[in-house]
Amino acid sequence: MSSDNHEAIKQAPLGQDTQYVCHYDPTQLFSIERANNWQKLGYDKPPFRGFDLWNAYELSWLDPKGKPQVAIAEFRIPCDSSHIVESKSFKLYLNSFNLTRFDSVEQVQQHLVEDLSRAFGGTVSVAIQTLDAAGIIEPLKGESLDQLDIEVEHYQPAPQLLSSAEGDPVDEQLYSHLLKSNCPVTGQPDWASIQIEYRGQPIDREGLLKYLISYREHGDFHEQCVEQIFLDIYQRCQPEQLSVYARYVRRGGLDINPYRSTEAFTPDNIRLLRQ
């Protein structure tokens, strides 16, 4: 994380005493410039595409008669947006809808699109659905790494653990529920499940699991952790195709699920047991 970002997050609402606002207030959103880790590795442009998928489970507002409405909202933020938004400020912003009257759900959606696109510095798509239409819990696809019998020594990112194994090229999906990092503002744990899909020389599975576990004491935002995982695998293992998709455990009514890929593929917005 750059020194500029360190200074920026000191001003973030997270970890500070906060007055909750219940009338519409887009100024609650607190933007932080994205840390473009790919530039530090010498790339002229990012070797991936993707987005950050946020789900809000506590969206509520009043209809014209003052009757509360509740919904779940999905937000897709392009990974090339200029900024991320600090999660507590996002929560405070959504909370500001609680006692605000809107003529329709379309008006709510319009405000969300305009405010968030401005805050993130990129076009944010917003989908609002009723609670009755919410999706069911599903598992990640592929083979689990979590049953491997390994000895772990690293709890800070250790990309040197990554390597390709000998053998014919493969096309496979691997996942783990053992990813944990820490909030860079409060130090609180951020738990996640992560799915890695690739085509190329087989990735050494024990080394991959050890590498994922090595984030256990690392402090950074969800988006930056997933981006760094993608970049390390991409550089160290050199797959022909690679996708990294993390589903972080919900906090404060929001979950954040970054996706980075060499392909123009959009994954399903599944919901895991811990979400």
PDB file of C-alpha atoms in Angstrom:
ATOM      1  CA  MET A   1       0.000   0.000   0.000  1.00  0.00           C
ATOM      2  CA  SER A   2       1.390   3.407  -0.948  1.00  0.00           C
ATOM      3  CA  SER A   3       2.175   6.103   1.620  1.00  0.00           C
ATOM      4  CA  ASP A   4      -0.561   8.259   0.064  1.00  0.00           C
ATOM      5  CA  ASN A   5      -3.107   5.527   0.731  1.00  0.00           C
ATOM      6  CA  HIS A   6      -1.833   5.121   4.291  1.00  0.00           C
ATOM      7  CA  GLU A   7      -2.496   8.796   4.866  1.00  0.00           C
ATOM      8  CA  ALA A   8      -5.919   8.576   3.202  1.00  0.00           C
ATOM      9  CA  ILE A   9      -7.201   5.712   5.326  1.00  0.00           C
ATOM     10  CA  LYS A  10      -6.304   7.579   8.513  1.00  0.00           C
ATOM     11  CA  GLN A  11      -9.212   9.865   7.600  1.00  0.00           C
ATOM     12  CA  ALA A  12     -11.616   7.005   6.818  1.00  0.00           C
ATOM     13  CA  PRO A  13     -14.744   6.522   8.977  1.00  0.00           C
ATOM     14  CA  LEU A  14     -13.770   2.927   9.780  1.00  0.00           C
ATOM     15  CA  GLY A  15     -12.457   2.628  13.324  1.00  0.00           C
ATOM     16  CA  GLN A  16     -13.719   6.070  14.342  1.00  0.00           C
ATOM     17  CA  ASP A  17     -16.736   7.173  16.321  1.00  0.00           C
ATOM     18  CA  THR A  18     -19.526   7.845  13.850  1.00  0.00           C
ATOM     19  CA  GLN A  19     -22.843   9.636  13.864  1.00  0.00           C
ATOM     20  CA  TYR A  20     -25.325   7.603  11.868  1.00  0.00           C
ATOM     21  CA  VAL A  21     -27.324   9.608   9.342  1.00  0.00           C
ATOM     22  CA  CYS A  22     -30.760   8.285   8.327  1.00  0.00           C
ATOM     23  CA  HIS A  23     -31.632  10.823   5.608  1.00  0.00           C
ATOM     24  CA  TYR A  24     -30.133  10.583   2.133  1.00  0.00           C
ATOM     25  CA  ASP A  25     -26.543  11.846   2.175  1.00  0.00           C
ATOM     26  CA  PRO A  26     -24.091  10.870  -0.603  1.00  0.00           C
ATOM     27  CA  THR A  27     -21.290  12.786   1.137  1.00  0.00           C
ATOM     28  CA  GLN A  28     -20.952   9.807   3.480  1.00  0.00           C
ATOM     29  CA  LEU A  29     -19.003   7.954   0.759  1.00  0.00           C
ATOM     30  CA  PHE A  30     -15.237   8.001   1.382  1.00  0.00           C
ATOM     31  CA  SER A  31     -13.055   7.270  -1.660  1.00  0.00           C
ATOM     32  CA  ILE A  32      -9.473   5.944  -1.613  1.00  0.00           C
ATOM     33  CA  GLU A  33      -7.288   5.800  -4.703  1.00  0.00           C
ATOM     34  CA  ARG A  34      -6.702   2.287  -5.982  1.00  0.00           C
ATOM     35  CA  ALA A  35      -3.244   0.857  -5.434  1.00  0.00           C
ATOM     36  CA  ASN A  36      -2.235  -0.412  -8.872  1.00  0.00           C
ATOM     37  CA  ASN A  37       0.077  -3.249  -7.847  1.00  0.00           C
ATOM     38  CA  TRP A  38       0.532  -4.319 -11.476  1.00  0.00           C
ATOM     39  CA  GLN A  39       2.462  -1.116 -12.169  1.00  0.00           C
ATOM     40  CA  LYS A  40       5.019  -2.014  -9.495  1.00  0.00           C
ATOM     41  CA  LEU A  41       5.653  -5.302 -11.336  1.00  0.00           C
ATOM     42  CA  GLY A  42       6.511  -3.517 -14.560  1.00  0.00           C
ATOM     43  CA  TYR A  43       3.292  -3.930 -16.542  1.00  0.00           C
ATOM     44  CA  ASP A  44       2.290  -1.072 -18.844  1.00  0.00           C
ATOM     45  CA  LYS A  45      -1.337  -2.090 -18.389  1.00  0.00           C
ATOM     46  CA  PRO A  46      -3.015  -4.594 -16.060  1.00  0.00           C
ATOM     47  CA  PRO A  47      -2.761  -8.228 -17.257  1.00  0.00           C
ATOM     48  CA  PHE A  48      -6.329  -8.823 -16.074  1.00  0.00           C
ATOM     49  CA  ARG A  49      -9.869  -7.565 -16.308  1.00  0.00           C
ATOM     50  CA  GLY A  50     -12.650  -7.932 -13.786  1.00  0.00           C
ATOM     51  CA  PHE A  51     -14.681  -6.166 -11.156  1.00  0.00           C
ATOM     52  CA  ASP A  52     -15.465  -5.929  -7.456  1.00  0.00           C
ATOM     53  CA  LEU A  53     -18.877  -7.361  -6.654  1.00  0.00           C
ATOM     54  CA  TRP A  54     -20.540  -5.950  -3.531  1.00  0.00           C
ATOM     55  CA  ASN A  55     -23.793  -7.255  -2.045  1.00  0.00           C
ATOM     56  CA  ALA A  56     -25.833  -5.120   0.345  1.00  0.00           C
ATOM     57  CA  TYR A  57     -28.275  -7.060   2.518  1.00  0.00           C
ATOM     58  CA  GLU A  58     -29.644  -4.124   4.510  1.00  0.00           C
ATOM     59  CA  LEU A  59     -30.915  -1.692   1.882  1.00  0.00           C
ATOM     60  CA  SER A  60     -34.093   0.086   2.977  1.00  0.00           C
ATOM     61  CA  TRP A  61     -36.013   3.274   2.185  1.00  0.00           C
ATOM     62  CA  LEU A  62     -39.525   4.736   2.493  1.00  0.00           C
ATOM     63  CA  ASP A  63     -42.152   4.766  -0.245  1.00  0.00           C
ATOM     64  CA  PRO A  64     -44.165   7.996  -0.912  1.00  0.00           C
ATOM     65  CA  LYS A  65     -46.560   7.079   1.922  1.00  0.00           C
ATOM     66  CA  GLY A  66     -43.767   6.515   4.423  1.00  0.00           C
ATOM     67  CA  LYS A  67     -43.944   2.711   4.361  1.00  0.00           C
ATOM     68  CA  PRO A  68     -40.524   1.020   4.666  1.00  0.00           C
ATOM     69  CA  GLN A  69     -39.217  -0.974   1.727  1.00  0.00           C
ATOM     70  CA  VAL A  70     -36.427  -3.540   2.031  1.00  0.00           C
ATOM     71  CA  ALA A  71     -34.268  -5.104  -0.652  1.00  0.00           C
ATOM     72  CA  ILE A  72     -30.930  -6.667  -1.502  1.00  0.00           C
ATOM     73  CA  ALA A  73     -28.669  -4.761  -3.873  1.00  0.00           C
ATOM     74  CA  GLU A  74     -25.805  -5.964  -6.055  1.00  0.00           C
ATOM     75  CA  PHE A  75     -23.078  -3.524  -7.106  1.00  0.00           C
ATOM     76  CA  ARG A  76     -20.452  -4.256  -9.761  1.00  0.00           C
ATOM     77  CA  ILE A  77     -17.469  -1.908  -9.774  1.00  0.00           C
ATOM     78  CA  PRO A  78     -14.974  -2.197 -12.656  1.00  0.00           C
ATOM     79  CA  CYS A  79     -11.454  -3.033 -11.544  1.00  0.00           C
ATOM     80  CA  ASP A  80     -10.110  -0.132 -13.604  1.00  0.00           C
ATOM     81  CA  SER A  81     -12.116   2.456 -11.670  1.00  0.00           C
ATOM     82  CA  SER A  82      -9.852   5.121 -10.202  1.00  0.00           C
ATOM     83  CA  HIS A  83     -10.906   4.566  -6.570  1.00  0.00           C
ATOM     84  CA  ILE A  84     -12.305   2.097  -4.090  1.00  0.00           C
ATOM     85  CA  VAL A  85     -14.774   3.155  -1.400  1.00  0.00           C
ATOM     86  CA  GLU A  86     -14.073   2.433   2.249  1.00  0.00           C
ATOM     87  CA  SER A  87     -16.639  -0.132   3.396  1.00  0.00           C
ATOM     88  CA  LYS A  88     -17.926   1.599   6.528  1.00  0.00           C
ATOM     89  CA  SER A  89     -18.584   4.772   4.558  1.00  0.00           C
ATOM     90  CA  PHE A  90     -20.514   2.650   2.037  1.00  0.00           C
ATOM     91  CA  LYS A  91     -22.593   1.286   4.914  1.00  0.00           C
ATOM     92  CA  LEU A  92     -23.201   4.789   6.300  1.00  0.00           C
ATOM     93  CA  TYR A  93     -24.279   5.965   2.856  1.00  0.00           C
ATOM     94  CA  LEU A  94     -26.789   3.120   2.495  1.00  0.00           C
ATOM     95  CA  ASN A  95     -28.014   3.791   6.019  1.00  0.00           C
ATOM     96  CA  SER A  96     -28.841   7.351   4.968  1.00  0.00           C
ATOM     97  CA  PHE A  97     -31.655   5.989   2.776  1.00  0.00           C
ATOM     98  CA  ASN A  98     -33.547   4.589   5.776  1.00  0.00           C
ATOM     99  CA  LEU A  99     -35.805   7.575   6.480  1.00  0.00           C
ATOM    100  CA  THR A 100     -35.844   9.041   2.992  1.00  0.00           C
ATOM    101  CA  ARG A 101     -38.952   8.858   0.785  1.00  0.00           C
ATOM    102  CA  PHE A 102     -38.517   7.870  -2.856  1.00  0.00           C
ATOM    103  CA  ASP A 103     -41.173   7.710  -5.556  1.00  0.00           C
ATOM    104  CA  SER A 104     -40.039   4.315  -6.847  1.00  0.00           C
ATOM    105  CA  VAL A 105     -37.349   1.640  -6.707  1.00  0.00           C
ATOM    106  CA  GLU A 106     -36.095   3.047 -10.023  1.00  0.00           C
ATOM    107  CA  GLN A 107     -35.412   6.381  -8.330  1.00  0.00           C
ATOM    108  CA  VAL A 108     -33.447   4.617  -5.587  1.00  0.00           C
ATOM    109  CA  GLN A 109     -31.434   2.774  -8.231  1.00  0.00           C
ATOM    110  CA  GLN A 110     -30.718   5.993 -10.129  1.00  0.00           C
ATOM    111  CA  HIS A 111     -29.299   7.661  -7.008  1.00  0.00           C
ATOM    112  CA  LEU A 112     -27.156   4.625  -6.260  1.00  0.00           C
ATOM    113  CA  VAL A 113     -25.734   4.480  -9.788  1.00  0.00           C
ATOM    114  CA  GLU A 114     -24.939   8.189  -9.941  1.00  0.00           C
ATOM    115  CA  ASP A 115     -23.474   8.506  -6.435  1.00  0.00           C
ATOM    116  CA  LEU A 116     -21.380   5.344  -6.564  1.00  0.00           C
ATOM    117  CA  SER A 117     -20.079   5.923 -10.079  1.00  0.00           C
ATOM    118  CA  ARG A 118     -18.867   9.326  -8.924  1.00  0.00           C
ATOM    119  CA  ALA A 119     -17.266   7.953  -5.752  1.00  0.00           C
ATOM    120  CA  PHE A 120     -15.544   4.992  -7.431  1.00  0.00           C
ATOM    121  CA  GLY A 121     -14.488   6.951 -10.497  1.00  0.00           C
ATOM    122  CA  GLY A 122     -16.005   4.415 -12.882  1.00  0.00           C
ATOM    123  CA  THR A 123     -19.392   3.252 -14.088  1.00  0.00           C
ATOM    124  CA  VAL A 124     -21.040   1.176 -11.340  1.00  0.00           C
ATOM    125  CA  SER A 125     -23.932  -1.131 -12.241  1.00  0.00           C
ATOM    126  CA  VAL A 126     -26.671  -1.635  -9.648  1.00  0.00           C
ATOM    127  CA  ALA A 127     -29.296  -4.376  -9.445  1.00  0.00           C
ATOM    128  CA  ILE A 128     -31.995  -4.316  -6.744  1.00  0.00           C
ATOM    129  CA  GLN A 129     -34.074  -7.368  -5.924  1.00  0.00           C
ATOM    130  CA  THR A 130     -36.667  -8.330  -3.337  1.00  0.00           C
ATOM    131  CA  LEU A 131     -35.783 -10.633  -0.478  1.00  0.00           C
ATOM    132  CA  ASP A 132     -38.069 -13.307  -1.922  1.00  0.00           C
ATOM    133  CA  ALA A 133     -35.968 -13.348  -5.089  1.00  0.00           C
ATOM    134  CA  ALA A 134     -32.637 -13.708  -3.294  1.00  0.00           C
ATOM    135  CA  GLY A 135     -30.408 -16.570  -4.403  1.00  0.00           C
ATOM    136  CA  ILE A 136     -29.804 -19.788  -2.510  1.00  0.00           C
ATOM    137  CA  ILE A 137     -26.541 -20.817  -0.857  1.00  0.00           C
ATOM    138  CA  GLU A 138     -24.196 -22.644  -3.245  1.00  0.00           C
ATOM    139  CA  PRO A 139     -20.699 -24.164  -2.951  1.00  0.00           C
ATOM    140  CA  LEU A 140     -17.654 -23.117  -4.920  1.00  0.00           C
ATOM    141  CA  LYS A 141     -16.831 -25.260  -7.943  1.00  0.00           C
ATOM    142  CA  GLY A 142     -13.723 -27.385  -8.311  1.00  0.00           C
ATOM    143  CA  GLU A 143     -11.480 -29.326  -5.954  1.00  0.00           C
ATOM    144  CA  SER A 144     -10.761 -28.234  -2.399  1.00  0.00           C
ATOM    145  CA  LEU A 145      -7.171 -27.700  -1.299  1.00  0.00           C
ATOM    146  CA  ASP A 146      -8.037 -27.641   2.384  1.00  0.00           C
ATOM    147  CA  GLN A 147      -7.510 -31.363   3.099  1.00  0.00           C
ATOM    148  CA  LEU A 148      -3.846 -31.290   2.057  1.00  0.00           C
ATOM    149  CA  ASP A 149      -1.532 -32.295   4.920  1.00  0.00           C
ATOM    150  CA  ILE A 150       0.948 -29.420   4.931  1.00  0.00           C
ATOM    151  CA  GLU A 151       3.296 -27.727   7.363  1.00  0.00           C
ATOM    152  CA  VAL A 152       2.821 -23.945   7.427  1.00  0.00           C
ATOM    153  CA  GLU A 153       5.521 -21.434   8.357  1.00  0.00           C
ATOM    154  CA  HIS A 154       4.561 -18.211   6.547  1.00  0.00           C
ATOM    155  CA  TYR A 155       1.826 -15.812   7.684  1.00  0.00           C
ATOM    156  CA  GLN A 156       2.834 -12.867   5.496  1.00  0.00           C
ATOM    157  CA  PRO A 157       2.513 -13.100   1.684  1.00  0.00           C
ATOM    158  CA  ALA A 158       5.198 -15.471   0.390  1.00  0.00           C
ATOM    159  CA  PRO A 159       4.988 -15.711  -3.409  1.00  0.00           C
ATOM    160  CA  GLN A 160       8.153 -17.822  -3.471  1.00  0.00           C
ATOM    161  CA  LEU A 161       5.936 -20.737  -2.393  1.00  0.00           C
ATOM    162  CA  LEU A 162       4.257 -20.752  -5.798  1.00  0.00           C
ATOM    163  CA  SER A 163       5.538 -22.982  -8.587  1.00  0.00           C
ATOM    164  CA  SER A 164       4.401 -25.079 -11.508  1.00  0.00           C
ATOM    165  CA  ALA A 165       4.710 -28.853 -11.352  1.00  0.00           C
ATOM    166  CA  GLU A 166       5.863 -31.166 -14.134  1.00  0.00           C
ATOM    167  CA  GLY A 167       3.167 -32.713 -16.271  1.00  0.00           C
ATOM    168  CA  ASP A 168       0.794 -32.152 -19.152  1.00  0.00           C
ATOM    169  CA  PRO A 169      -1.169 -28.895 -19.244  1.00  0.00           C
ATOM    170  CA  VAL A 170      -4.398 -28.963 -17.251  1.00  0.00           C
ATOM    171  CA  ASP A 171      -7.621 -27.001 -17.079  1.00  0.00           C
ATOM    172  CA  GLU A 172      -8.825 -26.998 -13.479  1.00  0.00           C
ATOM    173  CA  GLN A 173     -10.645 -25.201 -10.684  1.00  0.00           C
ATOM    174  CA  LEU A 174      -9.250 -25.188  -7.149  1.00  0.00           C
ATOM    175  CA  TYR A 175     -10.630 -23.526  -4.046  1.00  0.00           C
ATOM    176  CA  SER A 176      -9.911 -22.932  -0.380  1.00  0.00           C
ATOM    177  CA  HIS A 177     -11.852 -21.601   2.597  1.00  0.00           C
ATOM    178  CA  LEU A 178      -8.625 -20.768   4.472  1.00  0.00           C
ATOM    179  CA  LEU A 179      -7.951 -17.281   3.133  1.00  0.00           C
ATOM    180  CA  LYS A 180      -7.762 -14.637   5.845  1.00  0.00           C
ATOM    181  CA  SER A 181      -6.335 -11.141   5.763  1.00  0.00           C
ATOM    182  CA  ASN A 182      -6.728  -8.172   8.082  1.00  0.00           C
ATOM    183  CA  CYS A 183      -8.429  -4.810   7.671  1.00  0.00           C
ATOM    184  CA  PRO A 184      -5.657  -2.212   7.143  1.00  0.00           C
ATOM    185  CA  VAL A 185      -7.605   0.319   9.231  1.00  0.00           C
ATOM    186  CA  THR A 186      -8.796  -1.623  12.287  1.00  0.00           C
ATOM    187  CA  GLY A 187      -6.742  -4.819  12.146  1.00  0.00           C
ATOM    188  CA  GLN A 188      -9.913  -6.898  12.349  1.00  0.00           C
ATOM    189  CA  PRO A 189      -9.897 -10.234  10.477  1.00  0.00           C
ATOM    190  CA  ASP A 190     -11.355 -10.505   6.988  1.00  0.00           C
ATOM    191  CA  TRP A 191     -12.349 -14.113   6.227  1.00  0.00           C
ATOM    192  CA  ALA A 192     -12.844 -15.409   2.708  1.00  0.00           C
ATOM    193  CA  SER A 193     -13.170 -18.371   0.396  1.00  0.00           C
ATOM    194  CA  ILE A 194     -11.220 -18.217  -2.842  1.00  0.00           C
ATOM    195  CA  GLN A 195     -11.546 -20.006  -6.173  1.00  0.00           C
ATOM    196  CA  ILE A 196      -8.682 -20.241  -8.665  1.00  0.00           C
ATOM    197  CA  GLU A 197      -9.369 -21.391 -12.205  1.00  0.00           C
ATOM    198  CA  TYR A 198      -6.536 -21.753 -14.677  1.00  0.00           C
ATOM    199  CA  ARG A 199      -5.252 -23.489 -17.793  1.00  0.00           C
ATOM    200  CA  GLY A 200      -1.575 -24.338 -18.150  1.00  0.00           C
ATOM    201  CA  GLN A 201       1.148 -26.337 -16.451  1.00  0.00           C
ATOM    202  CA  PRO A 202      -0.135 -27.872 -13.187  1.00  0.00           C
ATOM    203  CA  ILE A 203       0.306 -25.555 -10.216  1.00  0.00           C
ATOM    204  CA  ASP A 204       1.880 -27.233  -7.199  1.00  0.00           C
ATOM    205  CA  ARG A 205      -1.119 -27.566  -4.895  1.00  0.00           C
ATOM    206  CA  GLU A 206       0.706 -27.700  -1.581  1.00  0.00           C
ATOM    207  CA  GLY A 207       2.650 -24.578  -2.447  1.00  0.00           C
ATOM    208  CA  LEU A 208      -0.534 -22.830  -3.585  1.00  0.00           C
ATOM    209  CA  LEU A 209      -2.341 -23.586  -0.324  1.00  0.00           C
ATOM    210  CA  LYS A 210       0.653 -22.463   1.739  1.00  0.00           C
ATOM    211  CA  TYR A 211       0.733 -19.254  -0.294  1.00  0.00           C
ATOM    212  CA  LEU A 212      -2.948 -18.526   0.294  1.00  0.00           C
ATOM    213  CA  ILE A 213      -2.541 -19.150   4.025  1.00  0.00           C
ATOM    214  CA  SER A 214       0.439 -16.765   4.068  1.00  0.00           C
ATOM    215  CA  TYR A 215      -1.993 -13.816   3.877  1.00  0.00           C
ATOM    216  CA  ARG A 216      -3.192 -14.615   7.402  1.00  0.00           C
ATOM    217  CA  GLU A 217      -1.448 -11.635   9.054  1.00  0.00           C
ATOM    218  CA  HIS A 218      -1.393  -9.361   6.005  1.00  0.00           C
ATOM    219  CA  GLY A 219      -3.218  -6.046   6.238  1.00  0.00           C
ATOM    220  CA  ASP A 220      -4.821  -4.759   3.054  1.00  0.00           C
ATOM    221  CA  PHE A 221      -8.187  -4.198   1.410  1.00  0.00           C
ATOM    222  CA  HIS A 222     -10.033  -7.152  -0.126  1.00  0.00           C
ATOM    223  CA  GLU A 223      -9.559  -5.820  -3.647  1.00  0.00           C
ATOM    224  CA  GLN A 224      -5.795  -5.423  -3.299  1.00  0.00           C
ATOM    225  CA  CYS A 225      -5.326  -8.871  -1.737  1.00  0.00           C
ATOM    226  CA  VAL A 226      -7.093 -10.603  -4.618  1.00  0.00           C
ATOM    227  CA  GLU A 227      -5.233  -8.532  -7.186  1.00  0.00           C
ATOM    228  CA  GLN A 228      -1.898  -9.427  -5.601  1.00  0.00           C
ATOM    229  CA  ILE A 229      -2.819 -13.130  -5.504  1.00  0.00           C
ATOM    230  CA  PHE A 230      -3.675 -12.988  -9.205  1.00  0.00           C
ATOM    231  CA  LEU A 231      -0.432 -11.200 -10.086  1.00  0.00           C
ATOM    232  CA  ASP A 232       1.768 -13.563  -8.049  1.00  0.00           C
ATOM    233  CA  ILE A 233       0.233 -16.683  -9.604  1.00  0.00           C
ATOM    234  CA  TYR A 234       0.362 -15.107 -13.056  1.00  0.00           C
ATOM    235  CA  GLN A 235       4.056 -14.250 -12.754  1.00  0.00           C
ATOM    236  CA  ARG A 236       5.289 -17.324 -10.888  1.00  0.00           C
ATOM    237  CA  CYS A 237       3.250 -20.053 -12.619  1.00  0.00           C
ATOM    238  CA  GLN A 238       2.651 -18.407 -16.019  1.00  0.00           C
ATOM    239  CA  PRO A 239      -0.718 -20.013 -16.822  1.00  0.00           C
ATOM    240  CA  GLU A 240      -2.254 -19.525 -20.267  1.00  0.00           C
ATOM    241  CA  GLN A 241      -5.493 -18.402 -18.611  1.00  0.00           C
ATOM    242  CA  LEU A 242      -6.195 -17.445 -15.008  1.00  0.00           C
ATOM    243  CA  SER A 243      -9.158 -16.321 -12.915  1.00  0.00           C
ATOM    244  CA  VAL A 244      -9.154 -15.540  -9.186  1.00  0.00           C
ATOM    245  CA  TYR A 245     -12.484 -15.048  -7.402  1.00  0.00           C
ATOM    246  CA  ALA A 246     -12.756 -14.389  -3.647  1.00  0.00           C
ATOM    247  CA  ARG A 247     -15.978 -14.367  -1.629  1.00  0.00           C
ATOM    248  CA  TYR A 248     -15.426 -12.453   1.620  1.00  0.00           C
ATOM    249  CA  VAL A 249     -17.564 -12.971   4.703  1.00  0.00           C
ATOM    250  CA  ARG A 250     -20.251 -10.356   5.201  1.00  0.00           C
ATOM    251  CA  ARG A 251     -19.555  -7.476   7.597  1.00  0.00           C
ATOM    252  CA  GLY A 252     -21.992  -4.700   8.488  1.00  0.00           C
ATOM    253  CA  GLY A 253     -24.549  -5.917   5.966  1.00  0.00           C
ATOM    254  CA  LEU A 254     -22.042  -5.867   3.073  1.00  0.00           C
ATOM    255  CA  ASP A 255     -19.872  -8.475   1.425  1.00  0.00           C
ATOM    256  CA  ILE A 256     -17.123  -7.706  -1.096  1.00  0.00           C
ATOM    257  CA  ASN A 257     -16.165 -10.247  -3.739  1.00  0.00           C
ATOM    258  CA  PRO A 258     -13.312  -9.241  -6.074  1.00  0.00           C
ATOM    259  CA  TYR A 259     -12.832 -11.048  -9.389  1.00  0.00           C
ATOM    260  CA  ARG A 260      -9.750 -10.801 -11.617  1.00  0.00           C
ATOM    261  CA  SER A 261      -9.287 -12.748 -14.842  1.00  0.00           C
ATOM    262  CA  THR A 262      -7.409 -12.891 -18.111  1.00  0.00           C
ATOM    263  CA  GLU A 263     -10.751 -13.711 -19.744  1.00  0.00           C
ATOM    264  CA  ALA A 264     -13.892 -11.697 -20.484  1.00  0.00           C
ATOM    265  CA  PHE A 265     -15.995 -13.968 -18.289  1.00  0.00           C
ATOM    266  CA  THR A 266     -18.511 -12.923 -15.651  1.00  0.00           C
ATOM    267  CA  PRO A 267     -18.900 -15.372 -12.732  1.00  0.00           C
ATOM    268  CA  ASP A 268     -22.194 -16.036 -11.015  1.00  0.00           C
ATOM    269  CA  ASN A 269     -22.970 -14.030  -7.907  1.00  0.00           C
ATOM    270  CA  ILE A 270     -23.258 -17.122  -5.770  1.00  0.00           C
ATOM    271  CA  ARG A 271     -23.776 -16.934  -2.020  1.00  0.00           C
ATOM    272  CA  LEU A 272     -21.633 -19.077   0.268  1.00  0.00           C
ATOM    273  CA  LEU A 273     -22.621 -20.438   3.674  1.00  0.00           C
ATOM    274  CA  ARG A 274     -20.645 -17.734   5.547  1.00  0.00           C
ATOM    275  CA  GLN A 275     -22.307 -14.967   3.548  1.00  0.00           C
TER     276      GLN A 275
END
